[in-house]
Amino acid sequence: MERNKMLQENSIKLSSSYAVASKVKDYSQLMKFNLTFMVVFSSVVAYLLVPGVEFNLIKVLLLFAGGLLVSGSANTINQIWEKNTDKLMARTATRPLPSGRMSEGEAITVAIVTGVAGFLIMGYCFNWLSAALSLFSLVMYGFVYTPWKKWNSLAVLVGGIPGAMPLLIGWAAGANNLSEGGWSLFAIQFLWQFPHFWAIAWIAHKDYTRAGFKLLPANGEPNRFTALQAVMYTLLLIPAGVIPYLLKITGGISAIVAIVAGLFFLYRAINLYRKNDVPAARKLMFGSYIYLTIVQLAQLLDKA
């Protein structure tokens, strides 16, 4: 009898542990933790590139926390808006809201708590300029870009603003201003988003069309016109990548790295124009991640 009681207690503990792990996983999916981590990394890079700012682990962790919370709130708002359309797409149908594992009320509570907490961390631990920029980014992504995706393809242009805001937020957190250094970093990530997102939209075209999203330019088809525009933006990234060096924020090595990475990214975009197919779009998408990671790490390691 004692043995049965122990087995029952262990079963309850395992069940409770599973429930907690499942809930944590749901919150991670709701806030798009993997994507959010990459976004916040960009913000930390910009913060550390501010002249006079030295590495401080506590400050970096606070910036990560504030950024993760604000971005997580924006992503949660996005999923609340798109609960019904997420049901129509294979890659999003298993998310907490469309699958029914989480109520809309719970998601709204998560969005409010994380958004307010992130805003306060940015304001009290850094400055209110960075907090205001964080709030602006959240509103732009959650309430402007998200519904715009069903109107027309200009949503990508609108979404490019909050998508590049982490660089300005990080710069403002360190400098408490919006000088040309922050804008130069913003410009790189803003331009980068067009070929990056069009590659994703090319790959997921059928799913996006089923959900009613209009994310590809012109007639919304994955064609050579879309690829040509991707080529144009990757071409613009090459001179944009050198601007931080010209402003004496970074050294010459990072400028060379930015040029080489830009040429690699451009090659991937030209390859999409030549082949006009999903495998080439997938290569461009992965190439975009490679480009941004290498360029930002080079900038960080080669701070002037």
mmCIF file with all atom_site columns, C-alpha atoms in Angstrom, residues 30-194:
data_model
loop_
_atom_site.group_PDB
_atom_site.id
_atom_site.type_symbol
_atom_site.label_atom_id
_atom_site.label_alt_id
_atom_site.label_comp_id
_atom_site.label_asym_id
_atom_site.label_entity_id
_atom_site.label_seq_id
_atom_site.pdbx_PDB_ins_code
_atom_site.Cartn_x
_atom_site.Cartn_y
_atom_site.Cartn_z
_atom_site.occupancy
_atom_site.B_iso_or_equiv
_atom_site.pdbx_formal_charge
_atom_site.auth_seq_id
_atom_site.auth_comp_id
_atom_site.auth_asym_id
_atom_site.auth_atom_id
_atom_site.pdbx_PDB_model_num
ATOM 1   C CA . LEU A 1 30  ? 3.523  32.808 -28.126 1.00 0.00 ? 30  LEU A CA 1
ATOM 2   C CA . MET A 1 31  ? 6.395  35.269 -27.684 1.00 0.00 ? 31  MET A CA 1
ATOM 3   C CA . LYS A 1 32  ? 8.398  33.721 -30.573 1.00 0.00 ? 32  LYS A CA 1
ATOM 4   C CA . PHE A 1 33  ? 11.423 33.361 -28.333 1.00 0.00 ? 33  PHE A CA 1
ATOM 5   C CA . ASN A 1 34  ? 13.894 32.259 -31.043 1.00 0.00 ? 34  ASN A CA 1
ATOM 6   C CA . LEU A 1 35  ? 13.059 35.217 -33.294 1.00 0.00 ? 35  LEU A CA 1
ATOM 7   C CA . THR A 1 36  ? 12.936 37.597 -30.330 1.00 0.00 ? 36  THR A CA 1
ATOM 8   C CA . PHE A 1 37  ? 16.396 36.510 -29.158 1.00 0.00 ? 37  PHE A CA 1
ATOM 9   C CA . MET A 1 38  ? 17.881 37.414 -32.554 1.00 0.00 ? 38  MET A CA 1
ATOM 10  C CA . VAL A 1 39  ? 16.107 40.793 -32.516 1.00 0.00 ? 39  VAL A CA 1
ATOM 11  C CA . VAL A 1 40  ? 17.376 41.618 -29.016 1.00 0.00 ? 40  VAL A CA 1
ATOM 12  C CA . PHE A 1 41  ? 20.908 40.572 -29.949 1.00 0.00 ? 41  PHE A CA 1
ATOM 13  C CA . SER A 1 42  ? 20.859 43.363 -32.564 1.00 0.00 ? 42  SER A CA 1
ATOM 14  C CA . SER A 1 43  ? 19.832 45.824 -29.857 1.00 0.00 ? 43  SER A CA 1
ATOM 15  C CA . VAL A 1 44  ? 22.706 44.740 -27.596 1.00 0.00 ? 44  VAL A CA 1
ATOM 16  C CA . VAL A 1 45  ? 25.190 45.125 -30.465 1.00 0.00 ? 45  VAL A CA 1
ATOM 17  C CA . ALA A 1 46  ? 24.002 48.700 -31.087 1.00 0.00 ? 46  ALA A CA 1
ATOM 18  C CA . TYR A 1 47  ? 24.206 49.486 -27.359 1.00 0.00 ? 47  TYR A CA 1
ATOM 19  C CA . LEU A 1 48  ? 27.796 48.234 -27.130 1.00 0.00 ? 48  LEU A CA 1
ATOM 20  C CA . LEU A 1 49  ? 28.809 50.181 -30.253 1.00 0.00 ? 49  LEU A CA 1
ATOM 21  C CA . VAL A 1 50  ? 27.963 53.507 -28.624 1.00 0.00 ? 50  VAL A CA 1
ATOM 22  C CA . PRO A 1 51  ? 31.221 55.460 -28.045 1.00 0.00 ? 51  PRO A CA 1
ATOM 23  C CA . GLY A 1 52  ? 32.175 55.352 -24.370 1.00 0.00 ? 52  GLY A CA 1
ATOM 24  C CA . VAL A 1 53  ? 29.932 52.402 -23.492 1.00 0.00 ? 53  VAL A CA 1
ATOM 25  C CA . GLU A 1 54  ? 31.900 49.517 -21.963 1.00 0.00 ? 54  GLU A CA 1
ATOM 26  C CA . PHE A 1 55  ? 30.714 45.945 -21.559 1.00 0.00 ? 55  PHE A CA 1
ATOM 27  C CA . ASN A 1 56  ? 28.743 45.564 -18.332 1.00 0.00 ? 56  ASN A CA 1
ATOM 28  C CA . LEU A 1 57  ? 27.126 42.178 -17.796 1.00 0.00 ? 57  LEU A CA 1
ATOM 29  C CA . ILE A 1 58  ? 24.293 43.524 -15.625 1.00 0.00 ? 58  ILE A CA 1
ATOM 30  C CA . LYS A 1 59  ? 23.421 46.212 -18.175 1.00 0.00 ? 59  LYS A CA 1
ATOM 31  C CA . VAL A 1 60  ? 23.547 43.726 -21.056 1.00 0.00 ? 60  VAL A CA 1
ATOM 32  C CA . LEU A 1 61  ? 21.283 41.299 -19.190 1.00 0.00 ? 61  LEU A CA 1
ATOM 33  C CA . LEU A 1 62  ? 18.839 44.101 -18.363 1.00 0.00 ? 62  LEU A CA 1
ATOM 34  C CA . LEU A 1 63  ? 18.781 45.169 -22.013 1.00 0.00 ? 63  LEU A CA 1
ATOM 35  C CA . PHE A 1 64  ? 18.158 41.559 -23.026 1.00 0.00 ? 64  PHE A CA 1
ATOM 36  C CA . ALA A 1 65  ? 15.338 41.294 -20.485 1.00 0.00 ? 65  ALA A CA 1
ATOM 37  C CA . GLY A 1 66  ? 13.695 44.574 -21.522 1.00 0.00 ? 66  GLY A CA 1
ATOM 38  C CA . GLY A 1 67  ? 14.010 43.762 -25.212 1.00 0.00 ? 67  GLY A CA 1
ATOM 39  C CA . LEU A 1 68  ? 12.735 40.195 -24.836 1.00 0.00 ? 68  LEU A CA 1
ATOM 40  C CA . LEU A 1 69  ? 9.693  41.382 -22.900 1.00 0.00 ? 69  LEU A CA 1
ATOM 41  C CA . VAL A 1 70  ? 8.756  44.191 -25.309 1.00 0.00 ? 70  VAL A CA 1
ATOM 42  C CA . SER A 1 71  ? 9.364  42.067 -28.422 1.00 0.00 ? 71  SER A CA 1
ATOM 43  C CA . GLY A 1 72  ? 7.538  39.154 -26.810 1.00 0.00 ? 72  GLY A CA 1
ATOM 44  C CA . SER A 1 73  ? 4.566  41.410 -26.126 1.00 0.00 ? 73  SER A CA 1
ATOM 45  C CA . ALA A 1 74  ? 4.520  42.594 -29.758 1.00 0.00 ? 74  ALA A CA 1
ATOM 46  C CA . ASN A 1 75  ? 4.682  39.000 -31.008 1.00 0.00 ? 75  ASN A CA 1
ATOM 47  C CA . THR A 1 76  ? 1.863  38.009 -28.660 1.00 0.00 ? 76  THR A CA 1
ATOM 48  C CA . ILE A 1 77  ? -0.327 40.847 -29.984 1.00 0.00 ? 77  ILE A CA 1
ATOM 49  C CA . ASN A 1 78  ? 0.518  39.644 -33.496 1.00 0.00 ? 78  ASN A CA 1
ATOM 50  C CA . GLN A 1 79  ? -0.709 36.129 -32.675 1.00 0.00 ? 79  GLN A CA 1
ATOM 51  C CA . ILE A 1 80  ? -3.882 37.421 -31.029 1.00 0.00 ? 80  ILE A CA 1
ATOM 52  C CA . TRP A 1 81  ? -4.709 39.332 -34.225 1.00 0.00 ? 81  TRP A CA 1
ATOM 53  C CA . GLU A 1 82  ? -3.899 36.319 -36.403 1.00 0.00 ? 82  GLU A CA 1
ATOM 54  C CA . LYS A 1 83  ? -5.456 33.530 -34.324 1.00 0.00 ? 83  LYS A CA 1
ATOM 55  C CA . ASN A 1 84  ? -7.952 32.596 -37.032 1.00 0.00 ? 84  ASN A CA 1
ATOM 56  C CA . THR A 1 85  ? -5.581 32.935 -39.987 1.00 0.00 ? 85  THR A CA 1
ATOM 57  C CA . ASP A 1 86  ? -2.917 30.898 -38.149 1.00 0.00 ? 86  ASP A CA 1
ATOM 58  C CA . LYS A 1 87  ? -5.349 27.975 -38.236 1.00 0.00 ? 87  LYS A CA 1
ATOM 59  C CA . LEU A 1 88  ? -5.137 28.028 -42.045 1.00 0.00 ? 88  LEU A CA 1
ATOM 60  C CA . MET A 1 89  ? -1.348 27.670 -42.285 1.00 0.00 ? 89  MET A CA 1
ATOM 61  C CA . ALA A 1 90  ? 0.488  24.421 -41.629 1.00 0.00 ? 90  ALA A CA 1
ATOM 62  C CA . ARG A 1 91  ? 3.477  26.055 -39.947 1.00 0.00 ? 91  ARG A CA 1
ATOM 63  C CA . THR A 1 92  ? 1.332  28.104 -37.502 1.00 0.00 ? 92  THR A CA 1
ATOM 64  C CA . ALA A 1 93  ? -1.676 25.851 -36.840 1.00 0.00 ? 93  ALA A CA 1
ATOM 65  C CA . THR A 1 94  ? 0.025  24.268 -33.796 1.00 0.00 ? 94  THR A CA 1
ATOM 66  C CA . ARG A 1 95  ? 0.600  27.599 -32.020 1.00 0.00 ? 95  ARG A CA 1
ATOM 67  C CA . PRO A 1 96  ? -1.083 27.934 -28.584 1.00 0.00 ? 96  PRO A CA 1
ATOM 68  C CA . LEU A 1 97  ? -4.005 30.147 -29.693 1.00 0.00 ? 97  LEU A CA 1
ATOM 69  C CA . PRO A 1 98  ? -5.160 28.476 -32.946 1.00 0.00 ? 98  PRO A CA 1
ATOM 70  C CA . SER A 1 99  ? -4.706 25.002 -31.429 1.00 0.00 ? 99  SER A CA 1
ATOM 71  C CA . GLY A 1 100 ? -6.866 25.975 -28.434 1.00 0.00 ? 100 GLY A CA 1
ATOM 72  C CA . ARG A 1 101 ? -4.202 25.270 -25.796 1.00 0.00 ? 101 ARG A CA 1
ATOM 73  C CA . MET A 1 102 ? -4.415 28.889 -24.605 1.00 0.00 ? 102 MET A CA 1
ATOM 74  C CA . SER A 1 103 ? -7.329 31.297 -24.308 1.00 0.00 ? 103 SER A CA 1
ATOM 75  C CA . GLU A 1 104 ? -7.308 34.742 -25.896 1.00 0.00 ? 104 GLU A CA 1
ATOM 76  C CA . GLY A 1 105 ? -7.769 36.295 -22.451 1.00 0.00 ? 105 GLY A CA 1
ATOM 77  C CA . GLU A 1 106 ? -4.597 34.628 -21.170 1.00 0.00 ? 106 GLU A CA 1
ATOM 78  C CA . ALA A 1 107 ? -2.672 35.817 -24.230 1.00 0.00 ? 107 ALA A CA 1
ATOM 79  C CA . ILE A 1 108 ? -3.909 39.399 -23.713 1.00 0.00 ? 108 ILE A CA 1
ATOM 80  C CA . THR A 1 109 ? -2.741 39.241 -20.090 1.00 0.00 ? 109 THR A CA 1
ATOM 81  C CA . VAL A 1 110 ? 0.694  38.029 -21.231 1.00 0.00 ? 110 VAL A CA 1
ATOM 82  C CA . ALA A 1 111 ? 0.923  40.862 -23.788 1.00 0.00 ? 111 ALA A CA 1
ATOM 83  C CA . ILE A 1 112 ? 0.051  43.538 -21.208 1.00 0.00 ? 112 ILE A CA 1
ATOM 84  C CA . VAL A 1 113 ? 2.312  42.212 -18.431 1.00 0.00 ? 113 VAL A CA 1
ATOM 85  C CA . THR A 1 114 ? 5.359  41.675 -20.663 1.00 0.00 ? 114 THR A CA 1
ATOM 86  C CA . GLY A 1 115 ? 4.877  44.963 -22.528 1.00 0.00 ? 115 GLY A CA 1
ATOM 87  C CA . VAL A 1 116 ? 4.581  47.052 -19.342 1.00 0.00 ? 116 VAL A CA 1
ATOM 88  C CA . ALA A 1 117 ? 7.474  45.209 -17.652 1.00 0.00 ? 117 ALA A CA 1
ATOM 89  C CA . GLY A 1 118 ? 9.756  45.666 -20.668 1.00 0.00 ? 118 GLY A CA 1
ATOM 90  C CA . PHE A 1 119 ? 8.857  49.359 -20.984 1.00 0.00 ? 119 PHE A CA 1
ATOM 91  C CA . LEU A 1 120 ? 9.635  49.987 -17.295 1.00 0.00 ? 120 LEU A CA 1
ATOM 92  C CA . ILE A 1 121 ? 12.952 48.122 -17.460 1.00 0.00 ? 121 ILE A CA 1
ATOM 93  C CA . MET A 1 122 ? 14.036 50.229 -20.434 1.00 0.00 ? 122 MET A CA 1
ATOM 94  C CA . GLY A 1 123 ? 12.924 53.452 -18.744 1.00 0.00 ? 123 GLY A CA 1
ATOM 95  C CA . TYR A 1 124 ? 14.298 52.927 -15.236 1.00 0.00 ? 124 TYR A CA 1
ATOM 96  C CA . CYS A 1 125 ? 17.450 50.955 -16.087 1.00 0.00 ? 125 CYS A CA 1
ATOM 97  C CA . PHE A 1 126 ? 18.458 52.956 -19.165 1.00 0.00 ? 126 PHE A CA 1
ATOM 98  C CA . ASN A 1 127 ? 16.489 56.051 -20.186 1.00 0.00 ? 127 ASN A CA 1
ATOM 99  C CA . TRP A 1 128 ? 12.982 57.077 -21.203 1.00 0.00 ? 128 TRP A CA 1
ATOM 100 C CA . LEU A 1 129 ? 14.016 57.715 -24.818 1.00 0.00 ? 129 LEU A CA 1
ATOM 101 C CA . SER A 1 130 ? 14.804 54.024 -25.273 1.00 0.00 ? 130 SER A CA 1
ATOM 102 C CA . ALA A 1 131 ? 11.566 53.151 -23.449 1.00 0.00 ? 131 ALA A CA 1
ATOM 103 C CA . ALA A 1 132 ? 9.532  55.418 -25.750 1.00 0.00 ? 132 ALA A CA 1
ATOM 104 C CA . LEU A 1 133 ? 11.186 53.888 -28.831 1.00 0.00 ? 133 LEU A CA 1
ATOM 105 C CA . SER A 1 134 ? 10.394 50.415 -27.480 1.00 0.00 ? 134 SER A CA 1
ATOM 106 C CA . LEU A 1 135 ? 6.736  51.365 -27.066 1.00 0.00 ? 135 LEU A CA 1
ATOM 107 C CA . PHE A 1 136 ? 6.631  52.890 -30.555 1.00 0.00 ? 136 PHE A CA 1
ATOM 108 C CA . SER A 1 137 ? 8.114  49.695 -32.012 1.00 0.00 ? 137 SER A CA 1
ATOM 109 C CA . LEU A 1 138 ? 5.561  47.541 -30.165 1.00 0.00 ? 138 LEU A CA 1
ATOM 110 C CA . VAL A 1 139 ? 2.627  49.633 -31.429 1.00 0.00 ? 139 VAL A CA 1
ATOM 111 C CA . MET A 1 140 ? 3.963  49.698 -35.006 1.00 0.00 ? 140 MET A CA 1
ATOM 112 C CA . TYR A 1 141 ? 4.431  45.934 -35.111 1.00 0.00 ? 141 TYR A CA 1
ATOM 113 C CA . GLY A 1 142 ? 1.386  44.830 -33.161 1.00 0.00 ? 142 GLY A CA 1
ATOM 114 C CA . PHE A 1 143 ? -1.238 47.329 -34.320 1.00 0.00 ? 143 PHE A CA 1
ATOM 115 C CA . VAL A 1 144 ? -0.049 48.682 -37.699 1.00 0.00 ? 144 VAL A CA 1
ATOM 116 C CA . TYR A 1 145 ? 2.084  46.091 -39.486 1.00 0.00 ? 145 TYR A CA 1
ATOM 117 C CA . THR A 1 146 ? 0.053  43.054 -38.364 1.00 0.00 ? 146 THR A CA 1
ATOM 118 C CA . PRO A 1 147 ? -3.356 44.117 -39.778 1.00 0.00 ? 147 PRO A CA 1
ATOM 119 C CA . TRP A 1 148 ? -1.678 45.785 -42.790 1.00 0.00 ? 148 TRP A CA 1
ATOM 120 C CA . LYS A 1 149 ? -0.461 42.374 -44.023 1.00 0.00 ? 149 LYS A CA 1
ATOM 121 C CA . LYS A 1 150 ? -3.955 41.706 -45.361 1.00 0.00 ? 150 LYS A CA 1
ATOM 122 C CA . TRP A 1 151 ? -4.255 45.048 -47.182 1.00 0.00 ? 151 TRP A CA 1
ATOM 123 C CA . ASN A 1 152 ? -1.271 45.199 -49.530 1.00 0.00 ? 152 ASN A CA 1
ATOM 124 C CA . SER A 1 153 ? 2.425  44.420 -49.899 1.00 0.00 ? 153 SER A CA 1
ATOM 125 C CA . LEU A 1 154 ? 3.451  47.800 -48.440 1.00 0.00 ? 154 LEU A CA 1
ATOM 126 C CA . ALA A 1 155 ? 3.159  45.926 -45.142 1.00 0.00 ? 155 ALA A CA 1
ATOM 127 C CA . VAL A 1 156 ? 6.779  44.821 -45.651 1.00 0.00 ? 156 VAL A CA 1
ATOM 128 C CA . LEU A 1 157 ? 7.868  48.480 -45.823 1.00 0.00 ? 157 LEU A CA 1
ATOM 129 C CA . VAL A 1 158 ? 5.808  49.309 -42.723 1.00 0.00 ? 158 VAL A CA 1
ATOM 130 C CA . GLY A 1 159 ? 7.097  46.238 -40.891 1.00 0.00 ? 159 GLY A CA 1
ATOM 131 C CA . GLY A 1 160 ? 10.656 47.182 -41.764 1.00 0.00 ? 160 GLY A CA 1
ATOM 132 C CA . ILE A 1 161 ? 10.434 50.080 -39.289 1.00 0.00 ? 161 ILE A CA 1
ATOM 133 C CA . PRO A 1 162 ? 9.778  48.076 -36.092 1.00 0.00 ? 162 PRO A CA 1
ATOM 134 C CA . GLY A 1 163 ? 12.020 45.359 -37.506 1.00 0.00 ? 163 GLY A CA 1
ATOM 135 C CA . ALA A 1 164 ? 14.989 47.743 -37.503 1.00 0.00 ? 164 ALA A CA 1
ATOM 136 C CA . MET A 1 165 ? 14.005 49.665 -34.360 1.00 0.00 ? 165 MET A CA 1
ATOM 137 C CA . PRO A 1 166 ? 16.057 47.410 -32.014 1.00 0.00 ? 166 PRO A CA 1
ATOM 138 C CA . LEU A 1 167 ? 19.211 49.084 -33.352 1.00 0.00 ? 167 LEU A CA 1
ATOM 139 C CA . LEU A 1 168 ? 17.879 52.554 -32.522 1.00 0.00 ? 168 LEU A CA 1
ATOM 140 C CA . ILE A 1 169 ? 16.611 51.324 -29.151 1.00 0.00 ? 169 ILE A CA 1
ATOM 141 C CA . GLY A 1 170 ? 20.006 49.863 -28.262 1.00 0.00 ? 170 GLY A CA 1
ATOM 142 C CA . TRP A 1 171 ? 21.817 53.003 -29.408 1.00 0.00 ? 171 TRP A CA 1
ATOM 143 C CA . ALA A 1 172 ? 19.429 55.236 -27.441 1.00 0.00 ? 172 ALA A CA 1
ATOM 144 C CA . ALA A 1 173 ? 19.863 53.020 -24.352 1.00 0.00 ? 173 ALA A CA 1
ATOM 145 C CA . GLY A 1 174 ? 23.599 53.720 -24.437 1.00 0.00 ? 174 GLY A CA 1
ATOM 146 C CA . ALA A 1 175 ? 23.770 57.266 -25.823 1.00 0.00 ? 175 ALA A CA 1
ATOM 147 C CA . ASN A 1 176 ? 20.387 58.742 -24.806 1.00 0.00 ? 176 ASN A CA 1
ATOM 148 C CA . ASN A 1 177 ? 20.157 60.330 -28.252 1.00 0.00 ? 177 ASN A CA 1
ATOM 149 C CA . LEU A 1 178 ? 19.339 59.486 -31.872 1.00 0.00 ? 178 LEU A CA 1
ATOM 150 C CA . SER A 1 179 ? 22.586 60.519 -33.539 1.00 0.00 ? 179 SER A CA 1
ATOM 151 C CA . GLU A 1 180 ? 23.813 59.403 -36.958 1.00 0.00 ? 180 GLU A CA 1
ATOM 152 C CA . GLY A 1 181 ? 25.525 56.324 -35.505 1.00 0.00 ? 181 GLY A CA 1
ATOM 153 C CA . GLY A 1 182 ? 22.223 54.803 -34.460 1.00 0.00 ? 182 GLY A CA 1
ATOM 154 C CA . TRP A 1 183 ? 20.598 55.683 -37.764 1.00 0.00 ? 183 TRP A CA 1
ATOM 155 C CA . SER A 1 184 ? 23.441 54.058 -39.745 1.00 0.00 ? 184 SER A CA 1
ATOM 156 C CA . LEU A 1 185 ? 22.879 50.782 -37.888 1.00 0.00 ? 185 LEU A CA 1
ATOM 157 C CA . PHE A 1 186 ? 19.112 51.139 -38.320 1.00 0.00 ? 186 PHE A CA 1
ATOM 158 C CA . ALA A 1 187 ? 19.590 51.584 -42.090 1.00 0.00 ? 187 ALA A CA 1
ATOM 159 C CA . ILE A 1 188 ? 21.503 48.318 -42.459 1.00 0.00 ? 188 ILE A CA 1
ATOM 160 C CA . GLN A 1 189 ? 18.848 46.235 -40.737 1.00 0.00 ? 189 GLN A CA 1
ATOM 161 C CA . PHE A 1 190 ? 16.023 48.120 -42.480 1.00 0.00 ? 190 PHE A CA 1
ATOM 162 C CA . LEU A 1 191 ? 17.431 47.357 -45.953 1.00 0.00 ? 191 LEU A CA 1
ATOM 163 C CA . TRP A 1 192 ? 18.293 43.787 -44.943 1.00 0.00 ? 192 TRP A CA 1
ATOM 164 C CA . GLN A 1 193 ? 14.681 42.960 -44.127 1.00 0.00 ? 193 GLN A CA 1
ATOM 165 C CA . PHE A 1 194 ? 13.374 43.254 -47.688 1.00 0.00 ? 194 PHE A CA 1
#
